[in-house]
Structures are given as C-alpha cells and as structure tokens.
Amino acid sequence: MGARCLGVFSKVSTLKTMTVILDELLPSLGAMENDKKRQGTIEVVAHVIEQLGLDLVPFIVLLVVPVLGRMSDPNQAVRLTATHCFASLVRLMPLENGLRDSPALPLHLIEKKQKEKQFLEQLVDIKKLENYHVPVPIEAELRCYQQEGVNWLFFLNSYKLHGILCDDMGLGKTLQSICILAGDHFNRDQEYKVRVDQNVYVRVRLSKQPEENQVGALLYYMGGHVNEIFDALKLSDDDQKKFETVLASFTNRFIAVVWCSLVNV
C-alpha cells in the first residue's frame, strides 16, 4: 500500500516526490542485510514507473543503475521485480538523449546523472574503462588482456554487478580474481578505517579461525547460493561472519544434469 501511495504522489508532485525517493529511499536497494527493505524499495520503483510513464524520462538515468544491480539479487522477489523495472526503463532510455535537465532539479542529482551516464557509456564500450591499479602488492606482472579483465571486474564491482571471466585454461582468470578480491578487501578496510598491514594475502581456508591479515575463505564443492552453503554446513551466525569469501564449485551440479549437447567455443 505504501509503495502504491508513493507512486500516486509521484504523479501529483513529481519533482518533490522523486527527489525524496532518489535521496532517501533508493539507497535501501543496497541493504543486503534486510530483504524487506529491498523488496519495499523495488516495489516503489515499479509503481513509480507505472504511474509516471513518459514523465519519468528525466529521472531514468538515476534509476537504471541501482535497478540493474538488483537484477542479480539473491531474493527472488527483488530480482524478478527489478528485471521487469529494468525492461521498462530501457524502453524509455532513448528518449533521454539530448534532454536538458530541469532547472528545478537539485544540483547533486544533476551531478549524479552525469556520473551515471558515464557508467552507461563504459558499460557498452569497454575501451572507456579506467585502468585499475591494484592497491596491494601482487607478485606478478599482469599481461595486457589480464589488466583489461581486472579493469572490467573493478568496473562491475564498483556498481555492485556480477560477471563471468571466460577463456581457455591457463590465461590468468584466477590471478585476475585474486587481484580484484585483494583490492576490494583493502579498499573496504580503508573505507571502514580498519587497520591492515601493507601486504594482503589471499588463501583458501577450511579453518573457522582466519589468520590475521588474510582473507578468510570457505571452500565448498557442492555449489549453490551462499545462504544455501551456510545452511548445509550448519554454521552459526558468528561462524559465518568469519568468512569474507566463499569459493563454490558447481562441478557436481554440472555432472548431475543430462545435457543434450555441449558446445565448446
């Protein structure tokens, strides 16, 4: 009911309502610890899209990136609603090109629109990605294509998106993954002002006591969503918090399926 009311408000007083939604409500799409917050927020977005129609065009860029990130949400309700919202937004996006920003639009939202437009340009043209420097020592020299892979992973990680590294064996997918994992953990430690030493090591651990200055990782061979893995291992909430990375293999699930054909590219 609340989501429907906000949808109607957006039709009656578009600028004021959208400013509140964008500033106060939309950040809740990133509340990974609370499914209900994400469900409620994406429902608001869905009703706003339904109510505004073409009047939504000036705000599309500000909505499309957060919605895109929720298309891979672990919660099915959020994921499906986000997918429908994204499909509606994409149809309207061509109308946004060349459209001038309203003088009444707050300055911080205008600046955010420019940033989101840059993201969309990078999304469709990988050559526009910035070169990512891994902030921790890596005892290896990245080759050109490996650096491009790390740049792509950093870009996806920056916007809470997911991707797959896919090439022949031995070309450095593991190295690229380690680079972005180590860099992400370092940056998060800096963001939350947690002291870390200069060196960060990535090591697969089966122990429930991660050593100091290492990325605590859990290796699990059955695959599945991280919550399914924790449930299968019957780990308590305190034990779950000790693992920062979960490495899951889907080999057993792959073998269990009777495939009609396999295509090697």
XYZ file of C-alpha atoms in Angstrom:
265
model
C 0.000 0.000 0.000
C 2.826 2.394 0.864
C 4.506 1.731 -2.486
C 1.256 2.475 -4.331
C 0.807 5.726 -2.410
C 4.294 6.904 -3.346
C 3.544 6.002 -6.948
C 0.462 8.247 -6.866
C 2.390 11.017 -5.096
C 4.990 10.911 -7.872
C 2.216 11.622 -10.380
C 0.758 14.518 -8.364
C 4.037 16.148 -7.276
C 6.714 14.612 -9.467
C 9.857 16.585 -8.640
C 9.408 16.668 -4.861
C 8.437 13.007 -4.631
C 11.213 11.813 -6.939
C 13.796 13.832 -5.013
C 12.741 12.131 -1.778
C 12.708 8.699 -3.422
C 16.128 9.162 -5.018
C 17.757 10.645 -1.910
C 16.090 8.781 0.940
C 14.617 5.556 -0.406
C 16.714 4.326 -3.329
C 19.864 3.689 -1.215
C 17.860 0.966 0.565
C 18.262 -1.166 -2.559
C 21.763 -1.816 -1.260
C 20.601 -3.041 2.168
C 21.751 -6.627 1.676
C 21.110 -7.469 5.327
C 17.389 -6.681 5.010
C 15.312 -8.360 2.287
C 12.157 -6.440 3.199
C 13.860 -3.078 2.667
C 14.949 -4.089 -0.822
C 11.543 -5.584 -1.618
C 9.720 -2.452 -0.498
C 12.065 -0.132 -2.369
C 11.893 -2.001 -5.660
C 8.080 -2.099 -5.349
C 8.095 1.689 -5.028
C 10.202 1.939 -8.187
C 7.780 -0.361 -10.023
C 4.748 1.743 -9.054
C 6.539 4.991 -9.934
C 7.350 3.618 -13.392
C 3.719 2.571 -13.840
C 2.324 5.942 -12.742
C 4.718 8.337 -14.472
C 5.194 6.740 -17.876
C 6.895 9.278 -20.164
C 7.141 11.784 -17.308
C 9.794 9.502 -15.825
C 12.276 10.201 -18.652
C 14.239 12.983 -16.833
C 14.904 10.569 -13.945
C 15.633 7.377 -15.895
C 19.433 7.562 -15.668
C 19.194 7.908 -11.886
C 17.060 4.768 -11.622
C 18.539 2.412 -14.182
C 21.894 1.795 -12.464
C 20.517 0.875 -8.999
C 17.829 -1.291 -10.610
C 20.424 -3.016 -12.799
C 22.367 -4.014 -9.699
C 19.320 -5.741 -8.210
C 18.717 -7.944 -11.245
C 21.130 -10.405 -9.631
C 19.670 -10.045 -6.126
C 19.662 -13.260 -4.036
C 15.999 -12.635 -3.181
C 13.733 -13.885 -5.958
C 11.005 -11.276 -5.429
C 13.513 -8.424 -5.647
C 15.246 -9.985 -8.628
C 12.085 -10.500 -10.679
C 10.645 -7.065 -9.917
C 13.975 -5.414 -10.744
C 14.088 -7.275 -14.064
C 10.632 -6.004 -15.043
C 11.543 -2.466 -13.945
C 14.770 -2.536 -15.930
C 12.936 -3.697 -19.057
C 10.527 -0.755 -18.731
C 13.348 1.735 -18.157
C 15.374 0.507 -21.136
C 12.450 1.128 -23.483
C 12.350 4.778 -22.388
C 16.100 5.425 -22.305
C 16.437 6.583 -25.951
C 14.069 9.462 -25.128
C 16.540 10.759 -22.531
C 19.272 11.506 -25.086
C 19.632 15.243 -25.634
C 17.084 16.079 -22.960
C 18.074 19.094 -20.882
C 17.989 18.871 -17.113
C 15.210 20.786 -15.413
C 16.469 23.946 -13.644
C 14.426 22.851 -10.632
C 16.356 19.575 -10.325
C 18.703 19.702 -7.300
C 22.366 20.213 -8.185
C 23.523 16.996 -6.501
C 21.101 14.968 -8.646
C 22.344 16.682 -11.817
C 25.911 15.759 -10.872
C 24.836 12.206 -10.108
C 23.151 11.956 -13.511
C 26.432 12.825 -15.216
C 28.213 10.125 -13.233
C 25.574 7.521 -14.087
C 25.721 8.477 -17.770
C 29.460 7.841 -17.694
C 28.778 4.398 -16.226
C 26.342 3.546 -19.019
C 28.884 4.636 -21.628
C 31.507 2.377 -20.053
C 29.023 -0.471 -19.859
C 28.534 -0.509 -23.632
C 32.143 0.363 -24.562
C 34.867 -1.453 -22.601
C 37.549 0.780 -24.155
C 36.302 3.645 -21.984
C 37.055 1.792 -18.745
C 39.622 3.377 -16.461
C 42.858 1.479 -15.798
C 42.619 -0.082 -12.323
C 45.723 -0.140 -10.150
C 45.635 -2.949 -7.585
C 46.265 -1.216 -4.229
C 48.119 -4.176 -2.685
C 51.372 -5.890 -3.752
C 50.831 -8.619 -6.353
C 53.843 -10.826 -7.042
C 53.061 -10.998 -10.741
C 53.043 -8.739 -13.769
C 49.649 -8.558 -15.415
C 49.591 -9.019 -19.154
C 47.604 -6.606 -21.297
C 44.492 -8.790 -21.575
C 44.697 -9.634 -17.864
C 44.747 -5.928 -16.981
C 41.669 -5.453 -19.164
C 39.969 -8.274 -17.262
C 40.828 -6.678 -13.917
C 39.546 -3.315 -15.196
C 36.257 -4.968 -16.140
C 35.933 -6.723 -12.775
C 36.640 -3.480 -10.913
C 34.030 -1.695 -13.005
C 31.417 -4.352 -12.225
C 32.342 -4.397 -8.543
C 32.095 -0.616 -8.292
C 28.441 -0.778 -9.348
C 27.576 -3.973 -7.417
C 27.212 -6.000 -10.609
C 28.304 -9.539 -11.444
C 30.195 -11.037 -14.351
C 31.981 -14.140 -15.592
C 35.602 -14.477 -16.719
C 35.574 -16.996 -19.518
C 38.544 -18.124 -21.632
C 40.941 -21.036 -22.168
C 42.732 -22.614 -19.212
C 45.962 -21.024 -18.091
C 45.271 -17.444 -19.179
C 45.035 -15.986 -15.687
C 41.396 -15.983 -14.576
C 42.416 -16.952 -11.040
C 45.069 -14.232 -10.922
C 42.574 -11.606 -12.098
C 40.053 -12.745 -9.487
C 42.683 -12.605 -6.739
C 43.659 -9.079 -7.797
C 40.126 -7.739 -7.549
C 39.367 -9.644 -4.316
C 42.524 -8.372 -2.607
C 41.897 -4.840 -3.860
C 38.269 -4.886 -2.741
C 39.124 -6.104 0.761
C 41.854 -3.477 1.051
C 39.513 -0.690 -0.061
C 36.756 -1.811 2.304
C 39.207 -1.884 5.195
C 40.267 1.647 4.317
C 36.659 2.782 3.999
C 35.743 1.485 7.436
C 39.101 2.561 8.880
C 40.136 -0.905 9.939
C 43.896 -1.246 10.324
C 45.568 -3.570 7.830
C 49.209 -4.233 7.112
C 50.721 -3.367 3.766
C 50.501 -6.934 2.464
C 47.183 -8.714 1.991
C 47.285 -12.411 1.246
C 44.522 -14.433 -0.388
C 44.443 -18.022 0.827
C 41.791 -20.712 0.693
C 40.981 -21.697 4.275
C 38.892 -24.505 5.704
C 39.591 -23.409 9.272
C 36.953 -21.411 11.144
C 39.669 -19.099 12.525
C 41.059 -16.873 9.723
C 44.583 -15.736 10.488
C 45.387 -12.065 10.891
C 45.832 -10.076 7.652
C 44.460 -12.892 5.493
C 41.186 -13.075 3.617
C 39.179 -15.774 5.380
C 37.736 -18.048 2.698
C 35.481 -21.090 2.759
C 35.919 -23.756 0.072
C 32.754 -25.702 -0.751
C 32.411 -28.245 -3.549
C 28.642 -28.550 -3.934
C 27.908 -25.088 -5.315
C 24.766 -23.088 -4.642
C 23.906 -19.707 -3.170
C 25.983 -18.613 -0.189
C 22.985 -18.909 2.165
C 22.381 -22.484 0.980
C 26.028 -23.295 1.639
C 25.944 -21.914 5.177
C 22.705 -23.796 5.880
C 24.168 -27.052 4.540
C 27.226 -26.691 6.775
C 25.051 -25.652 9.752
C 27.248 -22.651 10.505
C 26.148 -20.245 13.212
C 25.842 -16.513 12.526
C 29.140 -15.914 14.337
C 30.908 -18.568 12.254
C 29.502 -17.127 9.026
C 30.974 -13.702 9.812
C 34.472 -15.217 9.924
C 34.421 -15.962 6.201
C 34.809 -12.993 3.856
C 34.951 -15.069 0.667
C 33.134 -18.246 -0.376
C 34.630 -20.310 -3.203
C 31.996 -22.696 -4.555
C 32.465 -25.346 -7.232
C 29.483 -26.309 -9.389
C 31.118 -29.410 -10.901
C 28.838 -31.879 -9.119
C 25.726 -29.996 -10.211
C 27.036 -29.872 -13.773
C 27.644 -33.627 -13.825
C 24.202 -34.346 -12.349
C 22.444 -32.848 -15.395
C 21.904 -34.938 -18.538
C 22.972 -32.497 -21.269
C 21.628 -32.940 -24.798
C 24.756 -31.353 -26.244
C 27.795 -29.341 -25.182
C 29.289 -26.581 -27.297
C 32.976 -25.734 -26.850
C 33.807 -22.219 -28.047
